[in-house]
Short mmCIF file of C-alpha atoms in Angstrom, two decimals:
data_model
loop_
_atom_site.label_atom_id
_atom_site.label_comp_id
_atom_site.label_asym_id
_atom_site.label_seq_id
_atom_site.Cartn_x
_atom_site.Cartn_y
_atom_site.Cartn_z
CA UNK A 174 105.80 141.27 112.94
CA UNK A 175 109.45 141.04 111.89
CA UNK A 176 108.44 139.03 108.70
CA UNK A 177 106.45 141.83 107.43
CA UNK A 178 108.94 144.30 108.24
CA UNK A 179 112.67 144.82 105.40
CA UNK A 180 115.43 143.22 107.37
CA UNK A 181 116.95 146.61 108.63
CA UNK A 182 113.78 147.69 109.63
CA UNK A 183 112.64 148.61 113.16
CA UNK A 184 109.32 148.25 114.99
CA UNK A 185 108.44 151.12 117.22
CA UNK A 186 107.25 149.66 121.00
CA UNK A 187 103.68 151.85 120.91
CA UNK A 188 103.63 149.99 117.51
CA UNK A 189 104.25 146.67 119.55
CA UNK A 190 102.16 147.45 122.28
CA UNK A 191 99.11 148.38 119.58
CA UNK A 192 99.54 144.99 118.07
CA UNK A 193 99.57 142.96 120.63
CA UNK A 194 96.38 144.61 121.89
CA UNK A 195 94.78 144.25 118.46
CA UNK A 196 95.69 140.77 118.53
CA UNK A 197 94.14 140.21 122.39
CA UNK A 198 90.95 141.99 121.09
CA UNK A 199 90.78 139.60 118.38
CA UNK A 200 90.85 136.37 120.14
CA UNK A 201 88.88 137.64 122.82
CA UNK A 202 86.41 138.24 119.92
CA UNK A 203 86.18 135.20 118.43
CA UNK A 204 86.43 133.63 121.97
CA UNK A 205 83.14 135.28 123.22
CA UNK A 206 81.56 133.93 119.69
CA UNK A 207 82.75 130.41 120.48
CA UNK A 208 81.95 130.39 123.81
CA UNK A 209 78.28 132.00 123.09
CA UNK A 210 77.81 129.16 120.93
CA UNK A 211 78.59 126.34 123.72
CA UNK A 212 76.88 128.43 125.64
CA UNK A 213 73.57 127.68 123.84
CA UNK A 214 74.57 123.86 123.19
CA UNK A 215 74.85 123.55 127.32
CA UNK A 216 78.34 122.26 126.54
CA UNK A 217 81.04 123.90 128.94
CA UNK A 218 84.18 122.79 127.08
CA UNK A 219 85.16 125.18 123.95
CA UNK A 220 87.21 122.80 121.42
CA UNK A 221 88.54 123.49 117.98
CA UNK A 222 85.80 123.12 115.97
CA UNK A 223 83.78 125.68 117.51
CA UNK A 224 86.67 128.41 117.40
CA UNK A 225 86.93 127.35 113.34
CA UNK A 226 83.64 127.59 113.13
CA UNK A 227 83.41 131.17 115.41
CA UNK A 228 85.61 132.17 112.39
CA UNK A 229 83.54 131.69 109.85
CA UNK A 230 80.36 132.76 111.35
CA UNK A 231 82.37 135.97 111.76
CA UNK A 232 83.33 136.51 108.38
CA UNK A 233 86.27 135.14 108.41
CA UNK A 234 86.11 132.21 106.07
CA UNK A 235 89.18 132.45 104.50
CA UNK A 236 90.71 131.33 107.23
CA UNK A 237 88.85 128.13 108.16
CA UNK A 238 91.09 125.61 105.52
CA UNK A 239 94.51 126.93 106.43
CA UNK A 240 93.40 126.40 110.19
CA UNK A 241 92.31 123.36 109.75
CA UNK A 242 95.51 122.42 107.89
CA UNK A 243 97.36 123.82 110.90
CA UNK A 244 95.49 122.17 113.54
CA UNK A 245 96.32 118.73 111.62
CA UNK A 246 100.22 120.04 112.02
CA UNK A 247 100.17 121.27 115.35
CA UNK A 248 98.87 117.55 116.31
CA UNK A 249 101.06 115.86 114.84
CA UNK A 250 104.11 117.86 115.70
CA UNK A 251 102.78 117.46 119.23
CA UNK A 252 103.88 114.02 118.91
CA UNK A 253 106.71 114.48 116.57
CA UNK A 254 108.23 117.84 119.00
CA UNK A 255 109.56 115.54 121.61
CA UNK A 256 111.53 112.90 119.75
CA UNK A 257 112.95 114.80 116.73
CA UNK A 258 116.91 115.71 116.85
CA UNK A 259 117.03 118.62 115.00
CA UNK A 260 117.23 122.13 116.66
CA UNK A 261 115.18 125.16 115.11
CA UNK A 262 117.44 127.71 114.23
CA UNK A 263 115.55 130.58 114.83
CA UNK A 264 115.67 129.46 118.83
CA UNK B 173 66.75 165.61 113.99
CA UNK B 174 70.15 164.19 114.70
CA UNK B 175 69.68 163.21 118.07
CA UNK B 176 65.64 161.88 117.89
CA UNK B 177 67.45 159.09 114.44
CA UNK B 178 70.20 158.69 116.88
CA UNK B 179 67.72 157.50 119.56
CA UNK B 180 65.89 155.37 116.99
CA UNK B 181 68.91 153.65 116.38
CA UNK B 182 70.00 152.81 119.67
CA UNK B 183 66.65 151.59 120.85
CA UNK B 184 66.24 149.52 117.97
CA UNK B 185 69.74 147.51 118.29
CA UNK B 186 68.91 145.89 122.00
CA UNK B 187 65.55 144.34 120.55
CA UNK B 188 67.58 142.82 117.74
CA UNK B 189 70.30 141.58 120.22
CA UNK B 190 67.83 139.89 122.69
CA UNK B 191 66.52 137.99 119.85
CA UNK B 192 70.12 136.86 118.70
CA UNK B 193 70.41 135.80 122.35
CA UNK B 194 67.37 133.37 122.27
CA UNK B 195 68.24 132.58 118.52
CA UNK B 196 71.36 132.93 116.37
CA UNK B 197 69.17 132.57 112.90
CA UNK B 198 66.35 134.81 113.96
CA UNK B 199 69.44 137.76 115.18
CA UNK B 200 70.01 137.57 111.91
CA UNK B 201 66.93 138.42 110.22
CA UNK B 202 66.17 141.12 112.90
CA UNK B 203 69.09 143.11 111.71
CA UNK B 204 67.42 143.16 108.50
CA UNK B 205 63.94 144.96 109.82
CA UNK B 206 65.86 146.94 112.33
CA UNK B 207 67.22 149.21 109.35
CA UNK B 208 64.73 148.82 106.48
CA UNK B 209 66.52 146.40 104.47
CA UNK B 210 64.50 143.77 102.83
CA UNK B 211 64.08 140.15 104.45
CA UNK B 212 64.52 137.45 102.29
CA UNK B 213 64.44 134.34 104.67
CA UNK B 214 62.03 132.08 104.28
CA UNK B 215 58.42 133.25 105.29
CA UNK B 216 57.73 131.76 108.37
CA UNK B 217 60.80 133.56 109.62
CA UNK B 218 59.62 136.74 107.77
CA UNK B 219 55.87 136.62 109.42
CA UNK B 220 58.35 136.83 112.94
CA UNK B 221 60.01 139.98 111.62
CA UNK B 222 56.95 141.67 110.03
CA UNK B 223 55.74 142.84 113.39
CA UNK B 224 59.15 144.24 114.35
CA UNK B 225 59.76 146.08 110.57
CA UNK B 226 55.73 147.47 111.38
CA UNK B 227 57.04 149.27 114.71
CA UNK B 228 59.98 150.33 113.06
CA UNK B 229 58.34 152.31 110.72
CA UNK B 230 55.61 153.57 112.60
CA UNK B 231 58.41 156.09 114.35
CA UNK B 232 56.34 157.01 117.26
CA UNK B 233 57.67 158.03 120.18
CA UNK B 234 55.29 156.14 122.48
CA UNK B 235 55.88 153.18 120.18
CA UNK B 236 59.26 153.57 121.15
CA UNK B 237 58.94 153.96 124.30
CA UNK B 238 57.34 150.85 125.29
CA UNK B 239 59.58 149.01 122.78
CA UNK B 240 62.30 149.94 124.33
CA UNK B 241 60.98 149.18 127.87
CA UNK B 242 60.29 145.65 126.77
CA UNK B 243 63.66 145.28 125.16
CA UNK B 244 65.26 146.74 128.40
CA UNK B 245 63.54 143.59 130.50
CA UNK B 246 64.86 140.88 128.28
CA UNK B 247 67.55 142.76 127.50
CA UNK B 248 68.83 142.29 130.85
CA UNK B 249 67.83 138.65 131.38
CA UNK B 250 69.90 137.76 128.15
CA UNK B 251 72.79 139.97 128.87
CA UNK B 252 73.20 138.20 132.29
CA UNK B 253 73.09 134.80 130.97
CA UNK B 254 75.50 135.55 128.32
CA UNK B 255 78.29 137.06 130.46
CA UNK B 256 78.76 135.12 133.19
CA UNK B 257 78.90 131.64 131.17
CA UNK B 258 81.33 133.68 129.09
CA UNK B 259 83.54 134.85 132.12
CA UNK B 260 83.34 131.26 132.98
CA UNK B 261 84.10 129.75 129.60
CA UNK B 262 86.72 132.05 128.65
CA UNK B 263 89.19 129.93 130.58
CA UNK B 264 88.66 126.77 128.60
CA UNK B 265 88.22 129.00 125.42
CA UNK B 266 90.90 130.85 125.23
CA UNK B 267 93.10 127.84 126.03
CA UNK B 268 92.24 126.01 122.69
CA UNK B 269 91.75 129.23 120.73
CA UNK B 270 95.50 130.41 121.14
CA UNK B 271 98.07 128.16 119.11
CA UNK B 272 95.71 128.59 116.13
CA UNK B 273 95.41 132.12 115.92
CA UNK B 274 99.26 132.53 116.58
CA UNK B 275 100.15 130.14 113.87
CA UNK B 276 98.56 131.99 110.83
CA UNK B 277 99.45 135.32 110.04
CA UNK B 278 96.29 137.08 111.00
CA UNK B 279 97.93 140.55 110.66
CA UNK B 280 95.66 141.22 107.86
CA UNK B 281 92.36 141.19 109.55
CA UNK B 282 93.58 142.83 112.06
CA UNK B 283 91.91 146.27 111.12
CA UNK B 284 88.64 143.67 111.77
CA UNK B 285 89.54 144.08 116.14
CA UNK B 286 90.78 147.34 115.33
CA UNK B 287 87.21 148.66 114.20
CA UNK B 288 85.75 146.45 117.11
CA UNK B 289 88.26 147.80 119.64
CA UNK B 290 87.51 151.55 118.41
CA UNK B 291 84.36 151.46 117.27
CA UNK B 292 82.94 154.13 120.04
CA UNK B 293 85.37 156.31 119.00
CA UNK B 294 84.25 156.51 115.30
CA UNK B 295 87.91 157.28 114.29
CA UNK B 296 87.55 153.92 111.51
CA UNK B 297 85.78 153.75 108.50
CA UNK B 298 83.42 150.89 107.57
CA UNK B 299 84.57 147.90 105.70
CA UNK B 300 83.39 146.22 102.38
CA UNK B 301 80.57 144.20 102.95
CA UNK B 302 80.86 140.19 102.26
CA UNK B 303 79.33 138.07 100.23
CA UNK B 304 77.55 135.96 102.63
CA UNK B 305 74.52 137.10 105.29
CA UNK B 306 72.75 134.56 106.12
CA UNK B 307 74.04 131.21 108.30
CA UNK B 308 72.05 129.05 105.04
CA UNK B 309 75.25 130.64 103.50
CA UNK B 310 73.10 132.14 100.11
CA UNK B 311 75.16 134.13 97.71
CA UNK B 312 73.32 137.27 98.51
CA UNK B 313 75.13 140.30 98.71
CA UNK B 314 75.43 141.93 102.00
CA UNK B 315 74.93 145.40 102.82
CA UNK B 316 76.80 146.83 105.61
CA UNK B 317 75.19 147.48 108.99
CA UNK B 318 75.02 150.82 110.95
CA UNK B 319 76.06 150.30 113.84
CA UNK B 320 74.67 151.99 117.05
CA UNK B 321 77.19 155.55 117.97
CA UNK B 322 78.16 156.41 121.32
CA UNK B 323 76.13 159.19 122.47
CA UNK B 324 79.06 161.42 122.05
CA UNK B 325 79.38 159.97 118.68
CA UNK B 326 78.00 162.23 115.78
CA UNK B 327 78.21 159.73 112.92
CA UNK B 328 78.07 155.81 112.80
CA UNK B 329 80.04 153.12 111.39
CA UNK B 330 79.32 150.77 108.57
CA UNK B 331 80.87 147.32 110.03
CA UNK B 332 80.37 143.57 108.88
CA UNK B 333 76.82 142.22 109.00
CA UNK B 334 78.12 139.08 110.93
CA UNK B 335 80.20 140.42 113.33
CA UNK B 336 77.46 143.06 114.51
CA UNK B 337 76.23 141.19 117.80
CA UNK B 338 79.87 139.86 118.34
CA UNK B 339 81.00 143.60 118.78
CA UNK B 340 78.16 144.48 120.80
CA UNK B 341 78.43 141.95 122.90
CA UNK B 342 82.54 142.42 122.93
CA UNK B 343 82.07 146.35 123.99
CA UNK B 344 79.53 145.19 127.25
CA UNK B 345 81.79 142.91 128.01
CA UNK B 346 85.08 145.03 127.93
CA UNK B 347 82.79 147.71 129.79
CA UNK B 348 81.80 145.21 132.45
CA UNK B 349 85.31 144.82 132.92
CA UNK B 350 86.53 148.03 133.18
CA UNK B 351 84.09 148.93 135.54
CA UNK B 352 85.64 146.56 137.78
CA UNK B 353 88.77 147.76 137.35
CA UNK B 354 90.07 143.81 136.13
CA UNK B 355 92.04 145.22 132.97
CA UNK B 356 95.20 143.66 134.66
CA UNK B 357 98.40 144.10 132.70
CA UNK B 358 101.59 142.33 132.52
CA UNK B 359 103.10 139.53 135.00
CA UNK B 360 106.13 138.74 136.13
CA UNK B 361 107.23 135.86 133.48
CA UNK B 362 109.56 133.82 135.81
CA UNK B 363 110.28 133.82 139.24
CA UNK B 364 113.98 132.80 139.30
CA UNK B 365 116.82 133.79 137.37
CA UNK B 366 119.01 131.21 137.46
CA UNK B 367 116.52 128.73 136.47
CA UNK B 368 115.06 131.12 133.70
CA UNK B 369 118.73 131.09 131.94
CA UNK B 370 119.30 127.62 132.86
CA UNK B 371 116.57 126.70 130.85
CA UNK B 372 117.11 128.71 128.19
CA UNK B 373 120.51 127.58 127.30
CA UNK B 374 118.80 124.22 127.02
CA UNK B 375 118.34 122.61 123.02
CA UNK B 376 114.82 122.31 121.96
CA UNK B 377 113.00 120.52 119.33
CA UNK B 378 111.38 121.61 116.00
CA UNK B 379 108.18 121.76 118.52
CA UNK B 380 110.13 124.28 121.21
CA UNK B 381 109.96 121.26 123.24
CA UNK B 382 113.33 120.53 124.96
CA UNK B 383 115.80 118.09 124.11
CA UNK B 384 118.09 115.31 125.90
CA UNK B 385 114.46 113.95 127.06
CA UNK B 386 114.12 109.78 126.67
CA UNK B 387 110.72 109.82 128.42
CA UNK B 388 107.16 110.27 126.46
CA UNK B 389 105.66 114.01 126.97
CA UNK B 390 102.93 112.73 129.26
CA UNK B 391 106.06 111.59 131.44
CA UNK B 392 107.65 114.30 130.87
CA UNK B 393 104.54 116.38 131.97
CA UNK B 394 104.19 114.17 135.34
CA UNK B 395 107.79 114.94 136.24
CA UNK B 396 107.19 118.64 135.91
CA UNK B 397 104.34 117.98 138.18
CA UNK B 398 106.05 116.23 140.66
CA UNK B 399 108.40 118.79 140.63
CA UNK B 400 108.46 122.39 142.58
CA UNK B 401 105.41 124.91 141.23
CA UNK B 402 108.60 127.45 140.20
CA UNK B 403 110.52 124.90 138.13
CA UNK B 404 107.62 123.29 136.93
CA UNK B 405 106.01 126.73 135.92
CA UNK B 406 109.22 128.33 134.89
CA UNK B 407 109.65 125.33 132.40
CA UNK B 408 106.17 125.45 130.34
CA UNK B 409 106.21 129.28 130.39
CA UNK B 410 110.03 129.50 128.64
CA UNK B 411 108.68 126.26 125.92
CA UNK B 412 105.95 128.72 124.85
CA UNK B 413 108.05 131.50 125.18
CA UNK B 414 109.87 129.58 122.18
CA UNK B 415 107.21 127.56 120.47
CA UNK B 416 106.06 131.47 119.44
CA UNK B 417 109.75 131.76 117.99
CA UNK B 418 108.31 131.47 114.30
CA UNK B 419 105.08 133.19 114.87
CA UNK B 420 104.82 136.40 113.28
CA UNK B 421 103.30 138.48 115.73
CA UNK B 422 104.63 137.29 118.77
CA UNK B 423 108.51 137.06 117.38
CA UNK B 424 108.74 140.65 118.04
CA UNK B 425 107.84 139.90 121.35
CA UNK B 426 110.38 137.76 121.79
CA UNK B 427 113.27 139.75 119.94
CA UNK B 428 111.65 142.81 121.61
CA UNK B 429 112.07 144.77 124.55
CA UNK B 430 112.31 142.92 128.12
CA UNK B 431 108.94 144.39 128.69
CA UNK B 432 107.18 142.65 125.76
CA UNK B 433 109.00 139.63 126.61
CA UNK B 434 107.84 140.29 129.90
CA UNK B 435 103.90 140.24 128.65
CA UNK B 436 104.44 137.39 126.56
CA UNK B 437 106.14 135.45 129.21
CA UNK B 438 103.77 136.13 132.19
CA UNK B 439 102.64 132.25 131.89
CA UNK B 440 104.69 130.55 134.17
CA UNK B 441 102.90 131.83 137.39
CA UNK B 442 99.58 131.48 135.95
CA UNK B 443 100.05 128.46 134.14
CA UNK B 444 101.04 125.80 136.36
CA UNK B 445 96.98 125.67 138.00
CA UNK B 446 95.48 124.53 134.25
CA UNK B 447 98.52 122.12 133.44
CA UNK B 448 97.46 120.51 136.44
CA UNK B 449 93.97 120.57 135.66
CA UNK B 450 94.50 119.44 132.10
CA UNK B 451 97.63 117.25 132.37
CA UNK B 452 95.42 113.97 130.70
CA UNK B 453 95.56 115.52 127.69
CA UNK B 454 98.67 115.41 127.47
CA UNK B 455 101.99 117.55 126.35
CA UNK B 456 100.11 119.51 123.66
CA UNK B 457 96.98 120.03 125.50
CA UNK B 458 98.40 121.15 128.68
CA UNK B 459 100.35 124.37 126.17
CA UNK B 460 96.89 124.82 124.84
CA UNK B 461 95.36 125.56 128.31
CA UNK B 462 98.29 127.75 129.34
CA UNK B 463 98.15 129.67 126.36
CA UNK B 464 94.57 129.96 126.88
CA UNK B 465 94.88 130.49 130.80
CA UNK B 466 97.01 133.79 130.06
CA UNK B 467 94.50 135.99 128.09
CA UNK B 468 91.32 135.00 130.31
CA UNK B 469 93.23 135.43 134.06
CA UNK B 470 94.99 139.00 133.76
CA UNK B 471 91.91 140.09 132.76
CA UNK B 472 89.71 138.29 135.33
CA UNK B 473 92.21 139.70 137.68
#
């Protein structure tokens, strides 16, 4: 939230609180859609595809390319994480 | 008046989401008849909903009333095979569904769960309809859908054709779990002190993973193992606690108060069970399953 939010600015904690319940609701929502749909396929794993694809049966098709582009990232750095030297300076 | 179209509406919505339980093509179309708006699949389909738009119309009350009867029955039957595989499922689902969400900015749809979250309260307005209705993916416009108010409720909301049986379903199942009382909140995120701070003055990598490791991460994920449930938990919990460094939504968590930190951190306990379970697919999909194993536990619990 800070990266929306001027550098001086504050976040309130109801404000926090709301969010992260917004955010909750939200995957449980496109959860239950993925899930309904492995439901009907007799399948009891739910992988990636079917939460990209929960998205854009949803409406949410905008976000199906830059998922998929992060999904391709978050892969890689999975392999990348462990042996790389550099420290994030953000941690 | 009021109350006999409010009726009308809220028997009509459980026929149309039995039939999206038996078939995800055919809920569509029978969101079409449900409020008078023109079918335009092709005409086998439309012969299905014919029958449905005829009852609609009609506006008896005994028409209604064995409708609805009928609806109740398989109502039921689909409801109950729905929720439990979803209880079930959730597990597994939420455990792949997390990283993604968390690494794009989804702050703008977030009025989208808002209006699911609060849509018996009727305090949201309905959204723009988009382009897209059917699953063949035409470019026909979309009008929005009413969807069914609360009792209480004295006027409904306009909310995205597609996502119309996704909230439905969403408020049962958030009323299911009220009524058992399993809207847990909040774990303790580490059980040690010492070993919380130790491990946070460690370096990690651009992944959050930590440094000053010469081992792969599937070694690195049996030594956790081997080690004590604490350390091992304590260890994946504070590497997720970081991997959501750059996120946007969560880095307030983390910069936050101890009590947000305190949500976001409640994985170590929990997550140790589902690393085990998961620990062939490796570093990454072990994270995946803890992520996942928070959301779906505290509120199982």
């Amino acid at each position: 939230m800070r990266r929306a939010v001027t550098e001086n600015g504050k976040i309130a904690r109801d404000a926090r609180e709301s969010i992260q319940e917004c955010v909750s609701e939200f995957i449980s929502f496109i959860t239950s859609e993925a899930s309904d749909k492995c439901v009907k396929e007799r399948r009891k794993t739910i992988n990636d595809d079917d939460i990209i694809w929960s998205l854009g049966t949803l409406g949410f098709e905008e976000y199906v390319e830059p998922l998929k582009i992060y999904l391709n990232n978050y892969q890689e750095g999975d392999i990348k994480g462990s042996k790389s030297s550099d420290q994030n300076g953000k941690k | 008046m009021c109350l006999l179209r409010e009726m009308e509406d809220h028997y009509v919505h459980p026929k149309s989401k039995s039939n999206h339980g038996s078939l995800s093509g055919n809920g569509y179309e029978m969101k079409n008849p449900g409020h008078e708006v023109c079918d335009r699949d092709s005409s086998s389909e439309s012969d299905r909903s014919h029958p449905e738009a005829s009852a609609v119309s009609e506006s008896s009350l005994d028409e209604h009333t064995s409708t609805q009867s009928d609806n109740d029955e398989d109502h039921g039957k689909d409801n109950q095979d729905t929720l439990k595989p979803v209880l079930s499922l959730g597990k597994e689902g939420s455990a792949f569904l997390a990283p993604k969400i968390d690494y794009n900015p989804s702050f703008a749809y977030i009025p989208y769960t808002a209006d699911a979250y609060y849509g018996g309260v009727g305090v949201l307005t309905g959204y723009a309809p988009h382009t897209i209705v059917h699953p063949q993916q035409n470019d026909t416009t979309n009008s929005p859908v009413m969807l069914p108010a609360e009792p209480a409720e004295e006027e409904p909301i306009y909310v995205n054709a597609k996502q119309y049986h996704a909230i439905l379903r969403r408020r049962q199942t958030r009323a299911k779990l009220e009524a058992q009382n399993k809207m847990v909140k909040g774990r303790k995120p580490y059980l040690h002190e010492s070993r919380h701070r130790h491990a946070m003055k460690r370096a990690r990598g651009s992944g959050g993973r930590f440094l000053n490791t010469k081992q792969q991460p599937q070694e690195q994920n049996q030594q956790y193992q081997a080690s004590s449930g604490s350390m091992c938990s304590k260890t994946i919990g504070n590497s997720v606690i970081s991997q959501s460094g750059p996120i946007c939504t969560p880095s307030s968590d983390a910069a936050g108060a101890s009590a947000a930190s305190q949500d976001r951190g409640c994985l170590p306990s929990v997550g140790f069970r589902p690393t085990a379970n998961f620990s062939e697919q490796g570093g990454g999909g072990s994270k995946l399953v803890v992520n996942g194993m928070q959301q779906r536990v505290s509120t199982i619990r």
